[in-house]
Amino acid sequence: ALDLNPNGLGQLREQTGCHVWSCDVTDAASVSQAFDALERELGRLDILVSNAGSGPQGAIGDIPLGDLRRSFDLNFFGHQLSCQAALRIFRRHGKGGLLLFNISNQSVNPGRNFGPYGIPKAATLALMRQYALDHGHEGIRANGVNAGRIRSGLMTDQMIVERAEARGLSPEEYMSGNLLGVEVTAADVADAFLHLALMDKVNAAVITIDGGAIATALR
């Protein structure tokens, strides 16, 4: 696990026993150092789940350019830097590999005043497909999870209220506003990543995990 939050990394290590490294995915040097360290410690890398992100809001015509650039640094270029670092390890060991992206349904169903997040996520969807296209012949697969509204460190209670208001809904209606009428959880998204990892002949695929919404159904 890679993260900027040392307390979160420490708790994760204690709870799961996993290996952890401090990393700022918006900084190329930090990414290189972290991936070099994990290769030294673990020997190789098989799967990257590229999951870092933040959810800035604002009308796209009004948001300061610097804020939009910072969103792209994390929500797009952070994925690119991590994938390039993983690709180098995959190639050194010659056994292929798997890149899994948390894309977000904002990539195909943009929300009002959520462009600073959705636009780089749309670019990340294109990034996933490009990796599949350019590196599939090396045995390197790239797939994505098109995750819906999930309570997380990104989608806090406050953000849920704000996004619900932007769509004219109550928070409860917003979180269960799908064809099944159910709230989707982080565990559901984790299951999707697991299933994609197990399907070794699937490439350039996206699984949408949001309880069903025609606006987010890829076509």
XYZ file of N, CA, C and O in Angstrom:
876
model
N 0.842 -1.190 0.000
C 0.000 0.000 0.000
C 0.875 1.238 0.000
O 1.864 1.307 0.719
N 0.494 2.199 -0.830
C 1.190 3.476 -0.908
C 0.230 4.580 -0.484
O -0.934 4.582 -0.892
N 0.717 5.525 0.304
C -0.152 6.621 0.732
C 0.701 7.764 1.257
O 1.867 7.568 1.620
N 0.094 8.940 1.298
C 0.733 10.103 1.904
C 0.544 10.142 3.408
O 1.276 10.821 4.112
N -0.473 9.464 3.909
C -0.889 9.552 5.309
C -0.139 8.527 6.154
O -0.458 7.331 6.120
N 0.846 8.938 6.948
C 1.621 7.966 7.728
C 0.777 7.254 8.779
O 0.986 6.067 9.039
N -0.184 7.955 9.371
C -1.036 7.304 10.364
C -1.910 6.234 9.718
O -2.089 5.140 10.263
N -2.458 6.557 8.552
C -3.265 5.574 7.842
C -2.458 4.357 7.432
O -2.926 3.223 7.552
N -1.229 4.587 6.985
C -0.361 3.461 6.613
C -0.043 2.602 7.828
O -0.044 1.366 7.743
N 0.235 3.249 8.957
C 0.544 2.495 10.172
C -0.630 1.644 10.626
O -0.459 0.474 11.001
N -1.834 2.198 10.571
C -3.019 1.440 10.953
C -3.255 0.274 10.005
O -3.609 -0.833 10.432
N -3.050 0.521 8.707
C -3.245 -0.546 7.721
C -2.261 -1.691 7.948
O -2.625 -2.869 7.876
N -1.017 -1.345 8.246
C -0.011 -2.375 8.493
C -0.364 -3.197 9.724
O -0.246 -4.430 9.714
N -0.839 -2.519 10.776
C -1.209 -3.227 12.001
C -2.430 -4.116 11.797
O -2.496 -5.230 12.317
N -3.403 -3.629 11.026
C -4.654 -4.367 10.847
C -4.531 -5.527 9.873
O -5.194 -6.552 10.035
N -3.691 -5.372 8.840
C -3.646 -6.376 7.772
C -2.296 -7.069 7.630
O -2.208 -8.111 6.980
N -1.249 -6.472 8.190
C 0.086 -7.042 8.017
C 0.699 -6.764 6.664
O 1.744 -7.339 6.329
N 0.090 -5.866 5.881
C 0.620 -5.605 4.540
C 1.863 -4.709 4.618
O 2.119 -4.047 5.614
N 2.618 -4.716 3.543
C 3.776 -3.840 3.419
C 3.289 -2.456 3.025
O 2.385 -2.320 2.201
N 3.884 -1.417 3.580
C 3.444 -0.052 3.286
C 4.644 0.830 2.954
O 5.750 0.614 3.469
N 4.406 1.808 2.078
C 5.435 2.777 1.716
C 4.794 4.151 1.599
O 3.687 4.287 1.071
N 5.511 5.162 2.037
C 5.058 6.534 1.873
C 5.303 6.972 0.431
O 6.379 6.727 -0.124
N 4.290 7.607 -0.175
C 4.438 7.994 -1.575
C 3.475 9.121 -1.909
O 2.300 9.085 -1.533
N 3.967 10.104 -2.629
C 3.145 11.155 -3.214
C 3.067 10.862 -4.706
O 4.037 11.069 -5.441
N 1.915 10.388 -5.175
C 1.818 9.947 -6.570
C 1.851 11.102 -7.555
O 1.938 10.875 -8.763
N 1.794 12.347 -7.071
C 1.923 13.487 -7.974
C 3.377 13.887 -8.193
O 3.647 14.785 -8.984
N 4.292 13.230 -7.504
C 5.713 13.569 -7.573
C 6.479 12.390 -8.169
O 6.516 11.308 -7.578
N 7.092 12.601 -9.328
C 7.752 11.508 -10.049
C 8.862 10.870 -9.215
O 9.027 9.645 -9.217
N 9.638 11.682 -8.500
C 10.733 11.140 -7.700
C 10.199 10.288 -6.556
O 10.739 9.205 -6.262
N 9.135 10.737 -5.909
C 8.532 9.967 -4.817
C 7.997 8.636 -5.324
O 8.168 7.599 -4.678
N 7.368 8.653 -6.492
C 6.839 7.406 -7.069
C 7.977 6.445 -7.382
O 7.915 5.248 -7.048
N 9.034 6.930 -8.008
C 10.170 6.062 -8.348
C 10.794 5.458 -7.102
O 11.104 4.257 -7.069
N 10.967 6.255 -6.069
C 11.557 5.758 -4.825
C 10.683 4.685 -4.195
O 11.170 3.649 -3.735
N 9.374 4.904 -4.173
C 8.468 3.940 -3.550
C 8.449 2.623 -4.322
O 8.500 1.543 -3.726
N 8.386 2.692 -5.652
C 8.332 1.459 -6.436
C 9.675 0.725 -6.409
O 9.701 -0.508 -6.409
N 10.776 1.460 -6.365
C 12.077 0.813 -6.209
C 12.143 0.088 -4.865
O 12.648 -1.043 -4.779
N 11.617 0.725 -3.817
C 11.644 0.124 -2.488
C 10.780 -1.129 -2.429
O 11.171 -2.147 -1.846
N 9.608 -1.075 -3.032
C 8.750 -2.267 -2.965
C 9.330 -3.408 -3.786
O 9.182 -4.581 -3.416
N 10.004 -3.086 -4.886
C 10.639 -4.159 -5.662
C 11.772 -4.798 -4.870
O 11.934 -6.030 -4.879
N 12.561 -3.989 -4.176
C 13.640 -4.544 -3.364
C 13.081 -5.436 -2.259
O 13.637 -6.502 -1.971
N 11.989 -5.013 -1.654
C 11.454 -5.739 -0.511
C 10.647 -6.969 -0.919
O 10.741 -8.016 -0.278
N 9.867 -6.847 -1.979
C 8.972 -7.943 -2.375
C 9.520 -8.784 -3.524
O 9.010 -9.872 -3.788
N 10.501 -8.259 -4.237
C 11.099 -9.034 -5.321
C 10.514 -8.712 -6.678
O 11.239 -8.666 -7.674
N 9.194 -8.497 -6.761
C 8.565 -8.160 -8.027
C 7.174 -7.587 -7.742
O 6.724 -7.545 -6.600
N 6.524 -7.148 -8.808
C 5.170 -6.613 -8.722
C 4.320 -7.306 -9.773
O 4.747 -7.465 -10.913
N 3.130 -7.744 -9.389
C 2.236 -8.429 -10.322
C 1.027 -7.588 -10.709
O 0.556 -7.634 -11.840
N 0.485 -6.841 -9.745
C -0.754 -6.097 -9.957
C -0.620 -4.718 -9.316
O -0.158 -4.600 -8.181
N -1.039 -3.700 -10.045
C -1.156 -2.356 -9.489
C -2.626 -1.963 -9.469
O -3.290 -1.996 -10.509
N -3.141 -1.605 -8.299
C -4.462 -1.000 -8.193
C -4.236 0.505 -8.016
O -3.792 0.944 -6.963
N -4.521 1.260 -9.057
C -4.267 2.694 -9.046
C -5.535 3.396 -8.571
O -6.514 3.520 -9.304
N -5.499 3.862 -7.326
C -6.724 4.222 -6.627
C -6.708 5.626 -6.031
O -7.721 6.095 -5.528
N -5.573 6.317 -6.076
C -5.480 7.623 -5.437
C -6.378 8.638 -6.126
O -6.566 8.597 -7.346
N -6.944 9.560 -5.349
C -7.775 10.587 -5.963
C -8.305 11.568 -4.947
O -8.245 11.352 -3.735
N -8.833 12.662 -5.457
C -9.541 13.650 -4.642
C -10.704 14.167 -5.471
O -10.733 13.975 -6.688
N -11.667 14.819 -4.821
C -12.884 15.216 -5.514
C -13.172 16.702 -5.452
O -14.182 17.106 -4.858
N -12.364 17.554 -6.087
C -12.652 18.990 -6.063
C -13.916 19.324 -6.839
O -14.246 18.663 -7.824
N -14.612 20.356 -6.386
C -15.859 20.765 -7.018
C -15.768 22.209 -7.486
O -14.879 22.954 -7.096
N -16.719 22.601 -8.322
C -16.789 23.977 -8.800
C -17.228 24.016 -10.248
O -17.007 23.069 -11.006
N -17.891 25.106 -10.627
C -18.278 25.292 -12.027
C -17.015 25.401 -12.874
O -16.086 26.141 -12.534
N -16.966 24.683 -13.979
C -15.726 24.565 -14.740
C -15.281 25.908 -15.306
O -14.078 26.157 -15.464
N -16.229 26.820 -15.579
C -15.844 28.124 -16.097
C -15.315 29.080 -15.047
O -14.761 30.130 -15.390
N -15.473 28.723 -13.789
C -15.071 29.608 -12.696
C -13.872 29.114 -11.908
O -13.250 29.888 -11.173
N -13.548 27.843 -12.004
C -12.497 27.286 -11.153
C -11.135 27.855 -11.545
O -10.818 27.986 -12.739
N -10.309 28.259 -10.579
C -8.967 28.737 -10.900
C -8.151 27.662 -11.606
O -8.253 26.463 -11.294
N -7.360 28.076 -12.561
C -6.582 27.129 -13.353
C -5.668 26.281 -12.470
O -5.495 25.080 -12.713
N -5.108 26.889 -11.434
C -4.224 26.133 -10.550
C -4.944 24.994 -9.862
O -4.375 23.907 -9.687
N -6.197 25.202 -9.474
C -6.977 24.139 -8.829
C -7.232 23.000 -9.803
O -7.183 21.821 -9.430
N -7.529 23.350 -11.054
C -7.769 22.309 -12.061
C -6.491 21.529 -12.346
O -6.514 20.298 -12.489
N -5.377 22.227 -12.415
C -4.103 21.533 -12.639
C -3.792 20.579 -11.492
O -3.306 19.462 -11.723
N -4.057 20.994 -10.259
C -3.801 20.111 -9.121
C -4.679 18.867 -9.192
O -4.239 17.773 -8.838
N -5.910 19.033 -9.646
C -6.780 17.868 -9.794
C -6.231 16.918 -10.851
O -6.213 15.702 -10.654
N -5.777 17.458 -11.966
C -5.186 16.599 -13.001
C -3.920 15.923 -12.487
O -3.652 14.759 -12.816
N -3.123 16.641 -11.684
C -1.897 16.046 -11.150
C -2.201 14.772 -10.371
O -1.457 13.778 -10.477
N -3.273 14.791 -9.577
C -3.609 13.627 -8.767
C -4.507 12.647 -9.512
O -4.216 11.452 -9.568
N -5.579 13.144 -10.105
C -6.605 12.270 -10.664
C -6.278 11.737 -12.051
O -6.969 10.838 -12.547
N -5.243 12.267 -12.682
C -4.784 11.723 -13.971
C -3.300 11.398 -13.949
O -2.905 10.244 -14.087
N -2.467 12.405 -13.741
C -1.023 12.163 -13.834
C -0.517 11.253 -12.720
O 0.479 10.541 -12.913
N -1.182 11.240 -11.567
C -0.802 10.287 -10.530
C -0.932 8.852 -11.010
O -0.093 7.993 -10.709
N -1.983 8.574 -11.778
C -2.161 7.239 -12.354
C -1.067 6.952 -13.387
O -0.512 5.852 -13.427
N -0.768 7.945 -14.217
C 0.245 7.744 -15.241
C 1.620 7.473 -14.633
O 2.330 6.543 -15.052
N 2.009 8.264 -13.636
C 3.312 8.047 -13.010
C 3.391 6.667 -12.357
O 4.413 5.966 -12.481
N 2.329 6.254 -11.682
C 2.326 4.952 -11.016
C 2.377 3.820 -12.028
O 3.090 2.832 -11.831
N 1.638 3.969 -13.117
C 1.616 2.908 -14.129
C 2.953 2.796 -14.850
O 3.407 1.687 -15.154
N 3.591 3.920 -15.117
C 4.908 3.851 -15.739
C 5.917 3.158 -14.831
O 6.739 2.358 -15.305
N 5.849 3.452 -13.536
C 6.748 2.792 -12.589
C 6.469 1.296 -12.520
O 7.403 0.481 -12.471
N 5.196 0.919 -12.517
C 4.845 -0.499 -12.503
C 5.297 -1.184 -13.785
O 5.792 -2.323 -13.755
N 5.120 -0.498 -14.907
C 5.502 -1.066 -16.195
C 6.987 -1.415 -16.228
O 7.391 -2.474 -16.756
N 7.808 -0.548 -15.656
C 9.250 -0.819 -15.637
C 9.545 -2.111 -14.872
O 10.403 -2.914 -15.287
N 8.843 -2.328 -13.765
C 9.057 -3.563 -12.989
C 8.523 -4.764 -13.758
O 9.180 -5.813 -13.815
N 7.347 -4.646 -14.346
C 6.796 -5.748 -15.141
C 7.805 -6.183 -16.208
O 8.039 -7.384 -16.415
N 8.371 -5.222 -16.888
C 9.296 -5.537 -17.978
C 10.575 -6.192 -17.463
O 11.114 -7.107 -18.114
N 11.072 -5.734 -16.326
C 12.307 -6.320 -15.801
C 12.129 -7.797 -15.473
O 13.076 -8.578 -15.606
N 10.934 -8.171 -15.058
C 10.713 -9.561 -14.643
C 10.095 -10.415 -15.743
O 10.058 -11.634 -15.616
N 9.638 -9.785 -16.821
C 9.228 -10.503 -18.014
C 8.047 -11.439 -17.846
O 7.926 -12.413 -18.587
N 7.171 -11.177 -16.893
C 6.023 -12.054 -16.666
C 4.687 -11.329 -16.863
O 3.649 -11.772 -16.401
N 4.735 -10.207 -17.569
C 3.519 -9.437 -17.762
C 3.107 -8.739 -16.486
O 3.909 -8.536 -15.573
N 1.832 -8.376 -16.419
C 1.338 -7.688 -15.235
C -0.060 -7.172 -15.472
O -0.632 -7.314 -16.554
N -0.615 -6.569 -14.438
C -1.991 -6.082 -14.494
C -2.084 -4.691 -13.873
O -1.627 -4.477 -12.750
N -2.673 -3.769 -14.622
C -2.949 -2.420 -14.152
C -4.454 -2.288 -13.955
O -5.223 -2.492 -14.896
N -4.865 -1.957 -12.747
C -6.283 -1.779 -12.443
C -6.507 -0.336 -12.010
O -5.837 0.159 -11.100
N -7.454 0.323 -12.630
C -7.719 1.739 -12.391
C -9.073 1.919 -11.701
O -10.073 1.321 -12.126
N -9.108 2.763 -10.682
C -10.382 3.222 -10.141
C -10.755 4.468 -10.940
O -10.168 5.531 -10.761
N -11.743 4.317 -11.822
C -12.011 5.363 -12.801
C -13.092 6.340 -12.347
O -12.978 7.536 -12.546
N -14.181 5.857 -11.758
C -15.311 6.672 -11.309
C -16.317 6.879 -12.428
O -15.950 7.148 -13.576
N -17.601 6.796 -12.062
C -18.628 6.988 -13.085
C -18.755 8.444 -13.531
O -19.463 8.744 -14.490
N -18.035 9.355 -12.867
C -17.992 10.729 -13.368
C -17.339 10.807 -14.740
O -17.522 11.780 -15.472
N -16.581 9.779 -15.099
C -15.919 9.773 -16.400
C -16.911 9.675 -17.547
O -16.614 10.111 -18.666
N -18.087 9.110 -17.297
C -19.092 8.951 -18.359
C -20.415 9.633 -18.029
O -21.271 9.788 -18.903
N -20.603 10.043 -16.778
C -21.846 10.689 -16.358
C -21.501 11.898 -15.502
O -21.631 11.866 -14.283
N -21.053 12.986 -16.116
C -20.574 14.137 -15.345
C -21.684 14.787 -14.523
O -22.832 14.863 -14.954
N -21.309 15.215 -13.328
C -22.247 15.901 -12.451
C -22.038 17.404 -12.497
O -20.919 17.883 -12.714
N -23.103 18.152 -12.271
C -22.998 19.609 -12.266
C -22.007 20.059 -11.198
O -22.007 19.559 -10.083
N -21.166 20.990 -11.569
C -20.146 21.548 -10.674
C -19.158 20.499 -10.171
O -18.543 20.671 -9.122
N -18.998 19.420 -10.924
C -18.047 18.374 -10.538
C -17.026 18.122 -11.644
O -16.306 17.137 -11.624
N -16.961 19.043 -12.599
C -16.020 18.897 -13.707
C -14.566 18.829 -13.303
O -13.788 18.094 -13.916
N -14.136 19.591 -12.273
C -12.724 19.514 -11.886
C -12.294 18.109 -11.487
O -11.101 17.797 -11.520
N -13.256 17.267 -11.101
C -12.968 15.859 -10.803
C -13.271 14.973 -12.011
O -12.470 14.114 -12.381
N -14.418 15.175 -12.641
C -14.858 14.272 -13.699
C -14.023 14.335 -14.954
O -13.824 13.311 -15.620
N -13.525 15.510 -15.301
C -12.758 15.631 -16.541
C -11.445 14.845 -16.480
O -11.143 14.075 -17.400
N -10.633 14.983 -15.427
C -9.446 14.123 -15.369
C -9.785 12.644 -15.242
O -9.021 11.789 -15.705
N -10.940 12.317 -14.645
C -11.338 10.909 -14.581
C -11.689 10.380 -15.972
O -11.426 9.216 -16.291
N -12.305 11.217 -16.812
C -12.566 10.818 -18.193
C -11.245 10.559 -18.925
O -11.121 9.621 -19.720
N -10.249 11.393 -18.642
C -8.929 11.185 -19.236
C -8.300 9.891 -18.728
O -7.592 9.196 -19.466
N -8.568 9.528 -17.467
C -8.034 8.287 -16.912
C -8.676 7.073 -17.564
O -8.022 6.035 -17.756
N -9.955 7.165 -17.918
C -10.587 6.086 -18.680
C -9.868 5.886 -20.008
O -9.567 4.746 -20.406
N -9.555 6.974 -20.696
C -8.803 6.879 -21.949
C -7.397 6.334 -21.707
O -6.860 5.571 -22.523
N -6.793 6.710 -20.578
C -5.456 6.219 -20.236
C -5.464 4.703 -20.077
O -4.565 4.005 -20.579
N -6.467 4.180 -19.380
C -6.569 2.733 -19.200
C -6.629 2.023 -20.544
O -5.921 1.036 -20.784
N -7.454 2.519 -21.438
C -7.588 1.890 -22.751
C -6.293 1.962 -23.542
O -5.939 1.032 -24.264
N -5.574 3.071 -23.394
C -4.316 3.215 -24.126
C -3.267 2.230 -23.632
O -2.498 1.673 -24.439
N -3.214 2.007 -22.324
C -2.279 1.001 -21.806
C -2.616 -0.385 -22.339
O -1.726 -1.160 -22.714
N -3.902 -0.708 -22.381
C -4.302 -2.008 -22.916
C -3.896 -2.136 -24.376
O -3.414 -3.192 -24.822
N -4.072 -1.065 -25.132
C -3.755 -1.072 -26.555
C -2.259 -1.146 -26.810
O -1.784 -1.933 -27.646
N -1.491 -0.355 -26.080
C -0.061 -0.242 -26.357
C 0.773 -1.358 -25.739
O 1.863 -1.667 -26.241
N 0.290 -1.994 -24.666
C 1.144 -2.925 -23.933
C 0.535 -4.313 -23.752
O 1.142 -5.168 -23.088
N -0.618 -4.557 -24.363
C -1.201 -5.892 -24.281
C -0.303 -6.960 -24.872
O -0.249 -8.087 -24.369
N 0.434 -6.608 -25.924
C 1.314 -7.598 -26.562
C 2.461 -8.012 -25.647
O 3.132 -9.019 -25.903
N 2.697 -7.252 -24.575
C 3.727 -7.607 -23.601
C 3.163 -8.459 -22.459
O 3.874 -8.749 -21.502
N 1.886 -8.829 -22.574
C 1.255 -9.572 -21.492
C 0.833 -8.674 -20.343
O 0.564 -9.160 -19.237
N 0.748 -7.383 -20.603
C 0.350 -6.411 -19.581
C -1.088 -5.992 -19.867
O -1.384 -5.423 -20.921
N -1.971 -6.294 -18.928
C -3.384 -5.978 -19.084
C -3.717 -4.693 -18.333
O -3.056 -4.353 -17.346
N -4.755 -4.016 -18.808
C -5.228 -2.798 -18.152
C -6.748 -2.822 -18.139
O -7.378 -2.919 -19.196
N -7.330 -2.760 -16.961
C -8.780 -2.777 -16.792
C -9.179 -1.743 -15.748
O -8.342 -1.244 -14.989
N -10.470 -1.438 -15.696
C -10.916 -0.413 -14.768
C -12.206 -0.756 -14.067
O -13.002 -1.572 -14.553
N -12.388 -0.134 -12.923
C -13.651 -0.198 -12.188
C -14.276 1.192 -12.248
O -13.661 2.176 -11.843
N -15.476 1.225 -12.784
C -16.223 2.462 -12.915
C -17.107 2.572 -11.674
O -18.257 2.149 -11.672
N -16.532 3.106 -10.610
C -17.202 3.084 -9.309
C -18.193 4.231 -9.175
O -17.937 5.356 -9.615
N -19.320 3.935 -8.560
C -20.341 4.945 -8.311
C -20.113 5.657 -6.997
O -18.975 5.871 -6.569
N -21.193 5.989 -6.320
C -21.123 6.784 -5.092
C -20.782 5.889 -3.911
O -21.598 5.086 -3.467
N -19.561 6.044 -3.408
C -19.049 5.186 -2.357
C -18.608 6.055 -1.181
O -17.822 6.983 -1.352
N -19.080 5.754 0.013
C -18.597 6.470 1.191
C -17.119 6.135 1.393
O -16.745 4.962 1.478
N -16.292 7.155 1.484
C -14.850 6.926 1.569
C -14.187 8.196 2.079
O -14.849 9.188 2.396
N -12.863 8.155 2.127
C -12.133 9.348 2.491
C -12.316 10.463 1.485
O -12.153 11.642 1.806
N -12.632 10.106 0.235
C -12.909 11.101 -0.790
C -14.347 11.600 -0.670
O -14.608 12.793 -0.581
N -15.300 10.676 -0.659
C -16.719 11.048 -0.574
C -17.143 11.032 0.890
O -17.660 10.052 1.414
N -16.903 12.136 1.551
C -17.236 12.280 2.960
C -18.722 12.605 3.114
O -19.427 12.878 2.129
N -19.186 12.608 4.359
C -20.586 12.958 4.612
C -20.910 14.351 4.086
O -21.989 14.579 3.526
N -19.972 15.279 4.257
C -20.198 16.641 3.776
C -20.316 16.674 2.257
O -21.195 17.348 1.706
N -19.432 15.940 1.570
C -19.497 15.920 0.112
C -20.806 15.284 -0.363
O -21.405 15.730 -1.348
N -21.263 14.247 0.319
C -22.517 13.606 -0.061
C -23.664 14.612 -0.005
O -24.501 14.679 -0.918
N -23.688 15.418 1.044
C -24.725 16.453 1.155
C -24.607 17.446 0.005
O -25.605 17.811 -0.637
N -23.388 17.871 -0.316
C -23.183 18.858 -1.377
C -23.568 18.299 -2.738
O -24.232 18.977 -3.536
N -23.172 17.055 -3.015
C -23.493 16.466 -4.312
C -24.988 16.174 -4.424
O -25.588 16.298 -5.499
N -25.614 15.786 -3.325
C -27.060 15.553 -3.343
C -27.799 16.852 -3.647
O -28.747 16.871 -4.453
N -27.371 17.940 -3.035
C -27.998 19.236 -3.296
C -27.816 19.644 -4.751
O -28.725 20.224 -5.368
N -26.648 19.345 -5.333
C -26.393 19.708 -6.733
C -27.342 18.987 -7.679
O -27.641 19.479 -8.773
N -27.825 17.815 -7.266
C -28.752 17.046 -8.108
C -30.189 17.139 -7.606
O -31.077 16.446 -8.124
N -30.432 17.983 -6.601
C -31.785 18.173 -6.096
C -32.344 16.972 -5.370
O -33.542 16.692 -5.440
N -31.487 16.249 -4.629
C -31.890 15.029 -3.934
C -31.525 15.113 -2.460
O -30.682 15.924 -2.061
N -32.130 14.244 -1.653
C -31.676 14.063 -0.281
C -30.419 13.193 -0.303
O -30.180 12.466 -1.279
N -29.597 13.230 0.755
C -28.411 12.362 0.786
C -28.758 10.886 0.616
O -28.039 10.144 -0.067
N -29.854 10.437 1.227
C -30.247 9.027 1.113
C -30.629 8.694 -0.319
O -30.254 7.636 -0.853
N -31.393 9.578 -0.956
C -31.780 9.354 -2.353
C -30.557 9.365 -3.258
O -30.471 8.580 -4.203
N -29.634 10.250 -2.961
C -28.426 10.360 -3.782
C -27.605 9.077 -3.712
O -27.155 8.553 -4.737
N -27.397 8.535 -2.511
C -26.539 7.366 -2.351
C -27.189 6.081 -2.875
O -26.497 5.120 -3.211
N -28.505 6.037 -2.940
C -29.184 4.832 -3.435
C -29.919 5.104 -4.746
O -30.816 4.347 -5.126
N -29.517 6.177 -5.424
C -30.204 6.557 -6.654
C -29.746 5.756 -7.850
O -29.077 6.269 -8.758
N -30.076 4.471 -7.857
C -29.712 3.584 -8.956
C -30.869 2.631 -9.239
O -31.892 2.652 -8.547
N -30.723 1.797 -10.241
C -31.826 0.938 -10.665
C -32.213 -0.090 -9.611
O -33.365 -0.529 -9.566
N -31.262 -0.472 -8.756
C -31.564 -1.425 -7.687
C -32.054 -0.732 -6.425
O -32.591 -1.394 -5.528
N -31.841 0.583 -6.327
C -32.249 1.314 -5.139
C -31.464 0.943 -3.906
O -31.981 0.961 -2.787
N -30.177 0.624 -4.085
C -29.336 0.194 -2.972
C -28.091 1.070 -2.913
O -27.669 1.661 -3.915
N -27.487 1.170 -1.739
C -26.223 1.880 -1.604
C -25.070 0.916 -1.852
O -25.032 -0.189 -1.304
N -24.140 1.329 -2.681
C -22.962 0.534 -3.004
C -21.853 0.876 -2.010
O -21.709 2.030 -1.595
N -21.074 -0.121 -1.611
C -20.041 0.070 -0.592
C -18.646 -0.102 -1.171
O -18.459 -0.624 -2.278
N -17.668 0.307 -0.386
C -16.274 0.127 -0.791
C -15.943 -1.347 -0.971
O -15.125 -1.710 -1.830
N -16.565 -2.220 -0.173
C -16.321 -3.660 -0.317
C -16.790 -4.165 -1.671
O -16.174 -5.074 -2.267
N -17.881 -3.600 -2.194
C -18.350 -3.985 -3.522
C -17.329 -3.618 -4.593
O -17.091 -4.385 -5.538
N -16.720 -2.463 -4.435
C -15.695 -2.038 -5.384
C -14.464 -2.938 -5.280
O -13.876 -3.340 -6.288
N -14.082 -3.277 -4.061
C -12.944 -4.186 -3.869
C -13.201 -5.531 -4.525
O -12.301 -6.122 -5.142
N -14.432 -6.034 -4.420
C -14.779 -7.299 -5.074
C -14.597 -7.204 -6.583
O -14.144 -8.157 -7.234
N -14.959 -6.059 -7.157
C -14.809 -5.880 -8.603
C -13.342 -5.928 -9.007
O -12.980 -6.552 -10.019
N -12.467 -5.275 -8.229
C -11.044 -5.346 -8.516
C -10.546 -6.792 -8.437
O -9.749 -7.243 -9.271
N -11.002 -7.521 -7.428
C -10.588 -8.909 -7.269
C -11.004 -9.746 -8.465
O -10.205 -10.519 -9.015
N -12.252 -9.601 -8.904
C -12.728 -10.396 -10.036
C -11.963 -10.058 -11.319
O -11.630 -10.944 -12.104
N -11.673 -8.776 -11.525
C -10.887 -8.405 -12.700
C -9.491 -9.015 -12.631
O -8.934 -9.427 -13.653
N -8.919 -9.072 -11.441
C -7.581 -9.651 -11.292
C -7.590 -11.147 -11.609
O -6.599 -11.690 -12.108
N -8.691 -11.815 -11.315
C -8.772 -13.257 -11.526
C -9.046 -13.629 -12.985
O -8.783 -14.765 -13.391
N -9.567 -12.700 -13.768
C -9.906 -12.987 -15.161
C -8.720 -12.655 -16.051
O -8.549 -11.546 -16.524
N -7.857 -13.658 -16.272
C -6.563 -13.384 -16.890
C -6.617 -13.216 -18.405
O -5.590 -12.976 -19.036
N -7.785 -13.338 -19.020
C -7.912 -13.085 -20.452
C -8.817 -11.887 -20.740
O -9.338 -11.741 -21.854
N -8.974 -11.025 -19.761
C -9.780 -9.816 -19.917
C -8.841 -8.617 -19.971
O -7.984 -8.442 -19.106
N -9.009 -7.793 -21.003
C -8.156 -6.624 -21.192
C -8.995 -5.486 -21.757
O -9.927 -5.720 -22.536
N -8.688 -4.253 -21.359
C -9.405 -3.054 -21.809
C -10.865 -3.081 -21.392
O -11.726 -2.535 -22.090
N -11.158 -3.692 -20.257
C -12.537 -3.829 -19.791
C -12.813 -2.875 -18.633
O -11.918 -2.524 -17.868
N -14.080 -2.501 -18.523
C -14.529 -1.669 -17.416
C -15.749 -2.322 -16.786
O -16.700 -2.662 -17.486
N -15.699 -2.516 -15.473
C -16.859 -2.993 -14.725
C -17.466 -1.805 -13.983
O -16.770 -1.110 -13.243
N -18.750 -1.570 -14.207
C -19.439 -0.477 -13.538
C -20.093 -0.997 -12.266
O -20.896 -1.930 -12.309
N -19.737 -0.400 -11.134
C -20.248 -0.810 -9.828
C -21.005 0.370 -9.224
O -20.435 1.215 -8.543
N -22.297 0.443 -9.524
C -23.089 1.565 -8.989
C -24.557 1.216 -8.791
O -25.388 2.117 -8.650
N -24.881 -0.063 -8.768
C -26.268 -0.468 -8.592
C -27.097 -0.350 -9.842
O -28.289 -0.673 -9.829
N -26.490 0.107 -10.931
C -27.190 0.230 -12.185
C -27.714 1.623 -12.451
O -28.505 2.172 -11.686
N -27.219 2.227 -13.516
C -27.703 3.529 -13.956
C -27.445 3.600 -15.457
O -26.313 3.421 -15.903
N -28.488 3.821 -16.237
C -28.328 3.819 -17.687
C -27.318 4.873 -18.128
O -26.550 4.669 -19.075
N -27.264 5.979 -17.399
C -26.333 7.061 -17.793
C -24.877 6.648 -17.631
O -23.998 7.237 -18.266
N -24.597 5.640 -16.801
C -23.211 5.210 -16.597
C -22.905 3.892 -17.299
O -21.783 3.397 -17.216
N -23.897 3.321 -17.990
C -23.666 2.068 -18.717
C -22.817 2.361 -19.964
O -23.227 3.157 -20.808
N -21.664 1.739 -20.039
C -20.767 1.992 -21.174
C -21.369 1.396 -22.439
O -21.907 0.298 -22.443
N -21.239 2.128 -23.546
C -21.789 1.668 -24.820
C -21.011 2.281 -25.969
O -20.209 3.151 -25.767
